mmCIF file of N, CA and C in Angstrom:
data_model
loop_
_atom_site.group_PDB
_atom_site.id
_atom_site.type_symbol
_atom_site.label_atom_id
_atom_site.label_comp_id
_atom_site.label_asym_id
_atom_site.label_seq_id
_atom_site.Cartn_x
_atom_site.Cartn_y
_atom_site.Cartn_z
ATOM 1 N N MET A 1 0.839 -1.183 0.000
ATOM 2 C CA MET A 1 0.000 0.000 0.000
ATOM 3 C C MET A 1 0.884 1.245 0.000
ATOM 4 N N THR A 2 0.550 2.206 -0.832
ATOM 5 C CA THR A 2 1.290 3.447 -0.936
ATOM 6 C C THR A 2 0.831 4.428 0.136
ATOM 7 N N ALA A 3 1.778 5.019 0.842
ATOM 8 C CA ALA A 3 1.452 6.035 1.848
ATOM 9 C C ALA A 3 0.988 7.304 1.152
ATOM 10 N N ARG A 4 0.001 7.956 1.757
ATOM 11 C CA ARG A 4 -0.502 9.240 1.240
ATOM 12 C C ARG A 4 -0.196 10.319 2.273
ATOM 13 N N VAL A 5 0.484 11.381 1.826
ATOM 14 C CA VAL A 5 0.877 12.471 2.710
ATOM 15 C C VAL A 5 0.324 13.785 2.167
ATOM 16 N N ALA A 6 -0.261 14.577 3.073
ATOM 17 C CA ALA A 6 -0.749 15.911 2.726
ATOM 18 C C ALA A 6 0.234 16.939 3.263
ATOM 19 N N LEU A 7 0.738 17.791 2.384
ATOM 20 C CA LEU A 7 1.586 18.911 2.782
ATOM 21 C C LEU A 7 0.676 20.140 2.793
ATOM 22 N N VAL A 8 0.220 20.505 3.962
ATOM 23 C CA VAL A 8 -0.847 21.508 4.106
ATOM 24 C C VAL A 8 -0.366 22.913 3.777
ATOM 25 N N THR A 9 -1.168 23.594 2.952
ATOM 26 C CA THR A 9 -0.879 24.962 2.537
ATOM 27 C C THR A 9 -2.056 25.865 2.921
ATOM 28 N N THR A 10 -2.105 27.009 2.294
ATOM 29 C CA THR A 10 -3.147 27.992 2.556
ATOM 30 C C THR A 10 -3.662 28.580 1.257
ATOM 31 N N ASP A 11 -4.745 29.316 1.336
ATOM 32 C CA ASP A 11 -5.280 30.020 0.168
ATOM 33 C C ASP A 11 -4.362 31.149 -0.267
ATOM 34 N N LEU A 12 -3.430 31.550 0.602
ATOM 35 C CA LEU A 12 -2.548 32.672 0.310
ATOM 36 C C LEU A 12 -1.273 32.266 -0.408
ATOM 37 N N THR A 13 -1.180 31.024 -0.854
ATOM 38 C CA THR A 13 0.032 30.569 -1.518
ATOM 39 C C THR A 13 0.295 31.440 -2.752
ATOM 40 N N SER A 14 1.409 32.120 -2.730
ATOM 41 C CA SER A 14 1.816 33.013 -3.818
ATOM 42 C C SER A 14 3.325 33.164 -3.737
ATOM 43 N N HIS A 15 3.858 34.054 -4.541
ATOM 44 C CA HIS A 15 5.303 34.294 -4.459
ATOM 45 C C HIS A 15 5.677 34.830 -3.086
ATOM 46 N N THR A 16 4.804 35.591 -2.464
ATOM 47 C CA THR A 16 5.083 36.150 -1.146
ATOM 48 C C THR A 16 4.971 35.086 -0.066
ATOM 49 N N TYR A 17 3.950 34.246 -0.165
ATOM 50 C CA TYR A 17 3.668 33.280 0.880
ATOM 51 C C TYR A 17 4.024 31.852 0.495
ATOM 52 N N GLY A 18 4.614 31.676 -0.659
ATOM 53 C CA GLY A 18 4.865 30.333 -1.155
ATOM 54 C C GLY A 18 5.830 29.529 -0.307
ATOM 55 N N ASP A 19 5.901 28.282 -0.604
ATOM 56 C CA ASP A 19 6.757 27.351 0.116
ATOM 57 C C ASP A 19 7.807 26.865 -0.881
ATOM 58 N N ASP A 20 8.940 27.555 -0.924
ATOM 59 C CA ASP A 20 9.949 27.315 -1.956
ATOM 60 C C ASP A 20 10.491 25.893 -1.981
ATOM 61 N N ASP A 21 10.474 25.210 -0.837
ATOM 62 C CA ASP A 21 11.024 23.857 -0.836
ATOM 63 C C ASP A 21 9.950 22.783 -0.998
ATOM 64 N N ALA A 22 8.718 23.169 -1.301
ATOM 65 C CA ALA A 22 7.644 22.187 -1.480
ATOM 66 C C ALA A 22 7.908 21.273 -2.675
ATOM 67 N N ALA A 23 8.345 21.828 -3.778
ATOM 68 C CA ALA A 23 8.566 21.014 -4.980
ATOM 69 C C ALA A 23 9.654 19.962 -4.758
ATOM 70 N N PRO A 24 10.831 20.327 -4.226
ATOM 71 C CA PRO A 24 11.834 19.275 -4.002
ATOM 72 C C PRO A 24 11.411 18.268 -2.942
ATOM 73 N N LEU A 25 10.681 18.726 -1.918
ATOM 74 C CA LEU A 25 10.188 17.792 -0.900
ATOM 75 C C LEU A 25 9.201 16.812 -1.516
ATOM 76 N N SER A 26 8.258 17.320 -2.300
ATOM 77 C CA SER A 26 7.289 16.447 -2.966
ATOM 78 C C SER A 26 7.994 15.451 -3.877
ATOM 79 N N ALA A 27 8.964 15.930 -4.636
ATOM 80 C CA ALA A 27 9.699 15.050 -5.550
ATOM 81 C C ALA A 27 10.432 13.950 -4.786
ATOM 82 N N ALA A 28 11.055 14.300 -3.680
ATOM 83 C CA ALA A 28 11.782 13.299 -2.888
ATOM 84 C C ALA A 28 10.826 12.274 -2.296
ATOM 85 N N LEU A 29 9.699 12.733 -1.785
ATOM 86 C CA LEU A 29 8.710 11.797 -1.225
ATOM 87 C C LEU A 29 8.163 10.877 -2.304
ATOM 88 N N GLU A 30 7.836 11.453 -3.464
ATOM 89 C CA GLU A 30 7.313 10.636 -4.562
ATOM 90 C C GLU A 30 8.354 9.630 -5.046
ATOM 91 N N ALA A 31 9.620 10.028 -5.067
ATOM 92 C CA ALA A 31 10.694 9.098 -5.462
ATOM 93 C C ALA A 31 10.798 7.941 -4.472
ATOM 94 N N ALA A 32 10.384 8.178 -3.231
ATOM 95 C CA ALA A 32 10.401 7.128 -2.205
ATOM 96 C C ALA A 32 9.105 6.318 -2.201
ATOM 97 N N GLY A 33 8.213 6.605 -3.160
ATOM 98 C CA GLY A 33 6.988 5.837 -3.280
ATOM 99 C C GLY A 33 5.792 6.393 -2.520
ATOM 100 N N VAL A 34 5.888 7.621 -2.054
ATOM 101 C CA VAL A 34 4.802 8.259 -1.309
ATOM 102 C C VAL A 34 3.943 9.075 -2.266
ATOM 103 N N THR A 35 2.631 8.990 -2.111
ATOM 104 C CA THR A 35 1.725 9.839 -2.867
ATOM 105 C C THR A 35 1.558 11.142 -2.096
ATOM 106 N N VAL A 36 1.802 12.277 -2.773
ATOM 107 C CA VAL A 36 1.810 13.578 -2.116
ATOM 108 C C VAL A 36 0.715 14.465 -2.679
ATOM 109 N N ALA A 37 0.049 15.212 -1.777
ATOM 110 C CA ALA A 37 -0.917 16.237 -2.166
ATOM 111 C C ALA A 37 -0.588 17.498 -1.385
ATOM 112 N N GLU A 38 -1.013 18.642 -1.901
ATOM 113 C CA GLU A 38 -0.802 19.920 -1.223
ATOM 114 C C GLU A 38 -2.138 20.632 -1.032
ATOM 115 N N PRO A 39 -2.998 20.080 -0.179
ATOM 116 C CA PRO A 39 -4.309 20.694 0.022
ATOM 117 C C PRO A 39 -4.240 21.940 0.908
ATOM 118 N N ARG A 40 -5.216 22.789 0.728
ATOM 119 C CA ARG A 40 -5.350 23.977 1.572
ATOM 120 C C ARG A 40 -6.151 23.599 2.808
ATOM 121 N N TRP A 41 -5.710 24.044 3.963
ATOM 122 C CA TRP A 41 -6.340 23.624 5.214
ATOM 123 C C TRP A 41 -7.789 24.059 5.309
ATOM 124 N N ARG A 42 -8.174 25.126 4.642
ATOM 125 C CA ARG A 42 -9.553 25.617 4.716
ATOM 126 C C ARG A 42 -10.458 25.042 3.626
ATOM 127 N N ASP A 43 -9.967 24.117 2.829
ATOM 128 C CA ASP A 43 -10.759 23.506 1.761
ATOM 129 C C ASP A 43 -11.674 22.447 2.365
ATOM 130 N N ALA A 44 -12.954 22.760 2.461
ATOM 131 C CA ALA A 44 -13.929 21.855 3.082
ATOM 132 C C ALA A 44 -14.122 20.567 2.290
ATOM 133 N N GLY A 45 -13.677 20.524 1.059
ATOM 134 C CA GLY A 45 -13.842 19.339 0.229
ATOM 135 C C GLY A 45 -12.762 18.283 0.402
ATOM 136 N N VAL A 46 -11.746 18.562 1.202
ATOM 137 C CA VAL A 46 -10.653 17.614 1.390
ATOM 138 C C VAL A 46 -11.072 16.524 2.372
ATOM 139 N N GLU A 47 -10.836 15.274 1.996
ATOM 140 C CA GLU A 47 -11.088 14.121 2.868
ATOM 141 C C GLU A 47 -9.806 13.814 3.620
ATOM 142 N N TRP A 48 -9.628 14.444 4.769
ATOM 143 C CA TRP A 48 -8.391 14.307 5.531
ATOM 144 C C TRP A 48 -8.140 12.873 5.990
ATOM 145 N N ALA A 49 -9.185 12.115 6.191
ATOM 146 C CA ALA A 49 -9.028 10.722 6.611
ATOM 147 C C ALA A 49 -8.338 9.883 5.535
ATOM 148 N N GLY A 50 -8.293 10.367 4.330
ATOM 149 C CA GLY A 50 -7.650 9.649 3.245
ATOM 150 C C GLY A 50 -6.133 9.749 3.243
ATOM 151 N N PHE A 51 -5.595 10.526 4.161
ATOM 152 C CA PHE A 51 -4.141 10.684 4.256
ATOM 153 C C PHE A 51 -3.605 9.909 5.445
ATOM 154 N N ASP A 52 -2.440 9.332 5.268
ATOM 155 C CA ASP A 52 -1.768 8.636 6.361
ATOM 156 C C ASP A 52 -1.071 9.619 7.293
ATOM 157 N N LEU A 53 -0.709 10.774 6.736
ATOM 158 C CA LEU A 53 -0.010 11.792 7.506
ATOM 159 C C LEU A 53 -0.346 13.162 6.934
ATOM 160 N N VAL A 54 -0.615 14.119 7.817
ATOM 161 C CA VAL A 54 -0.866 15.504 7.431
ATOM 162 C C VAL A 54 0.258 16.338 8.039
ATOM 163 N N VAL A 55 1.016 17.017 7.170
ATOM 164 C CA VAL A 55 2.170 17.800 7.608
ATOM 165 C C VAL A 55 1.863 19.284 7.399
ATOM 166 N N LEU A 56 1.978 20.058 8.461
ATOM 167 C CA LEU A 56 1.775 21.508 8.350
ATOM 168 C C LEU A 56 2.998 22.112 7.693
ATOM 169 N N ARG A 57 2.820 22.600 6.462
ATOM 170 C CA ARG A 57 3.943 23.177 5.727
ATOM 171 C C ARG A 57 3.835 24.699 5.656
ATOM 172 N N SER A 58 2.746 25.203 5.100
ATOM 173 C CA SER A 58 2.626 26.653 4.924
ATOM 174 C C SER A 58 1.170 27.110 5.060
ATOM 175 N N PRO A 59 0.545 26.835 6.199
ATOM 176 C CA PRO A 59 -0.822 27.334 6.408
ATOM 177 C C PRO A 59 -0.780 28.770 6.957
ATOM 178 N N TRP A 60 -0.164 29.689 6.204
ATOM 179 C CA TRP A 60 0.189 31.021 6.689
ATOM 180 C C TRP A 60 -0.962 31.841 7.235
ATOM 181 N N ASP A 61 -2.178 31.572 6.843
ATOM 182 C CA ASP A 61 -3.288 32.409 7.329
ATOM 183 C C ASP A 61 -3.934 31.874 8.608
ATOM 184 N N TYR A 62 -3.335 30.876 9.235
ATOM 185 C CA TYR A 62 -3.913 30.324 10.458
ATOM 186 C C TYR A 62 -4.088 31.393 11.531
ATOM 187 N N MET A 63 -3.181 32.345 11.594
ATOM 188 C CA MET A 63 -3.246 33.368 12.638
ATOM 189 C C MET A 63 -4.392 34.353 12.411
ATOM 190 N N GLU A 64 -4.904 34.418 11.193
ATOM 191 C CA GLU A 64 -6.040 35.288 10.898
ATOM 192 C C GLU A 64 -7.362 34.594 11.215
ATOM 193 N N HIS A 65 -7.329 33.287 11.398
ATOM 194 C CA HIS A 65 -8.523 32.474 11.664
ATOM 195 C C HIS A 65 -8.215 31.473 12.773
ATOM 196 N N PRO A 66 -7.821 31.943 13.957
ATOM 197 C CA PRO A 66 -7.354 31.012 14.992
ATOM 198 C C PRO A 66 -8.393 29.997 15.444
ATOM 199 N N GLU A 67 -9.645 30.412 15.582
ATOM 200 C CA GLU A 67 -10.672 29.457 16.018
ATOM 201 C C GLU A 67 -10.933 28.409 14.947
ATOM 202 N N ALA A 68 -10.989 28.840 13.695
ATOM 203 C CA ALA A 68 -11.208 27.895 12.595
ATOM 204 C C ALA A 68 -10.030 26.930 12.473
ATOM 205 N N PHE A 69 -8.809 27.444 12.644
ATOM 206 C CA PHE A 69 -7.632 26.582 12.544
ATOM 207 C C PHE A 69 -7.620 25.561 13.680
ATOM 208 N N GLU A 70 -7.940 26.007 14.877
ATOM 209 C CA GLU A 70 -7.985 25.077 16.007
ATOM 210 C C GLU A 70 -9.047 24.008 15.795
ATOM 211 N N ALA A 71 -10.206 24.410 15.298
ATOM 212 C CA ALA A 71 -11.267 23.434 15.015
ATOM 213 C C ALA A 71 -10.820 22.463 13.928
ATOM 214 N N TRP A 72 -10.146 22.976 12.885
ATOM 215 C CA TRP A 72 -9.646 22.111 11.819
ATOM 216 C C TRP A 72 -8.626 21.123 12.371
ATOM 217 N N MET A 73 -7.690 21.611 13.201
ATOM 218 C CA MET A 73 -6.693 20.728 13.797
ATOM 219 C C MET A 73 -7.346 19.638 14.639
ATOM 220 N N ASP A 74 -8.324 20.020 15.453
ATOM 221 C CA ASP A 74 -9.024 19.035 16.285
ATOM 222 C C ASP A 74 -9.712 17.986 15.423
ATOM 223 N N ALA A 75 -10.452 18.436 14.419
ATOM 224 C CA ALA A 75 -11.190 17.507 13.556
ATOM 225 C C ALA A 75 -10.244 16.615 12.756
ATOM 226 N N THR A 76 -9.201 17.203 12.213
ATOM 227 C CA THR A 76 -8.259 16.449 11.386
ATOM 228 C C THR A 76 -7.502 15.412 12.212
ATOM 229 N N SER A 77 -7.111 15.802 13.413
ATOM 230 C CA SER A 77 -6.358 14.864 14.249
ATOM 231 C C SER A 77 -7.221 13.699 14.747
ATOM 232 N N GLN A 78 -8.528 13.831 14.623
ATOM 233 C CA GLN A 78 -9.417 12.721 14.979
ATOM 234 C C GLN A 78 -9.464 11.646 13.908
ATOM 235 N N VAL A 79 -9.084 12.005 12.658
ATOM 236 C CA VAL A 79 -9.219 11.057 11.556
ATOM 237 C C VAL A 79 -7.889 10.622 10.931
ATOM 238 N N THR A 80 -6.791 11.307 11.304
ATOM 239 C CA THR A 80 -5.480 10.946 10.770
ATOM 240 C C THR A 80 -4.395 11.527 11.663
ATOM 241 N N ARG A 81 -3.163 11.189 11.365
ATOM 242 C CA ARG A 81 -2.030 11.689 12.152
ATOM 243 C C ARG A 81 -1.579 13.028 11.596
ATOM 244 N N VAL A 82 -1.466 14.022 12.494
ATOM 245 C CA VAL A 82 -1.024 15.364 12.091
ATOM 246 C C VAL A 82 0.344 15.614 12.693
#
């Protein structure tokens, strides 16, 4: 079975807020046989339970939505490893 890893980002991903090492990290994980996704933490359509591991990479707007981020962390940690 292939491991699935989510590298969590934000809606603000841009040149200013981007994660410059995301591409090499994703490539290295994929070379090791890991399936990688870069979902946004506020995307209600993401099935977090489908990931074996959720890694906080660049959820830069968490500080603007602290209650929502805390609720997301609580809910996500109930269905997968964060």
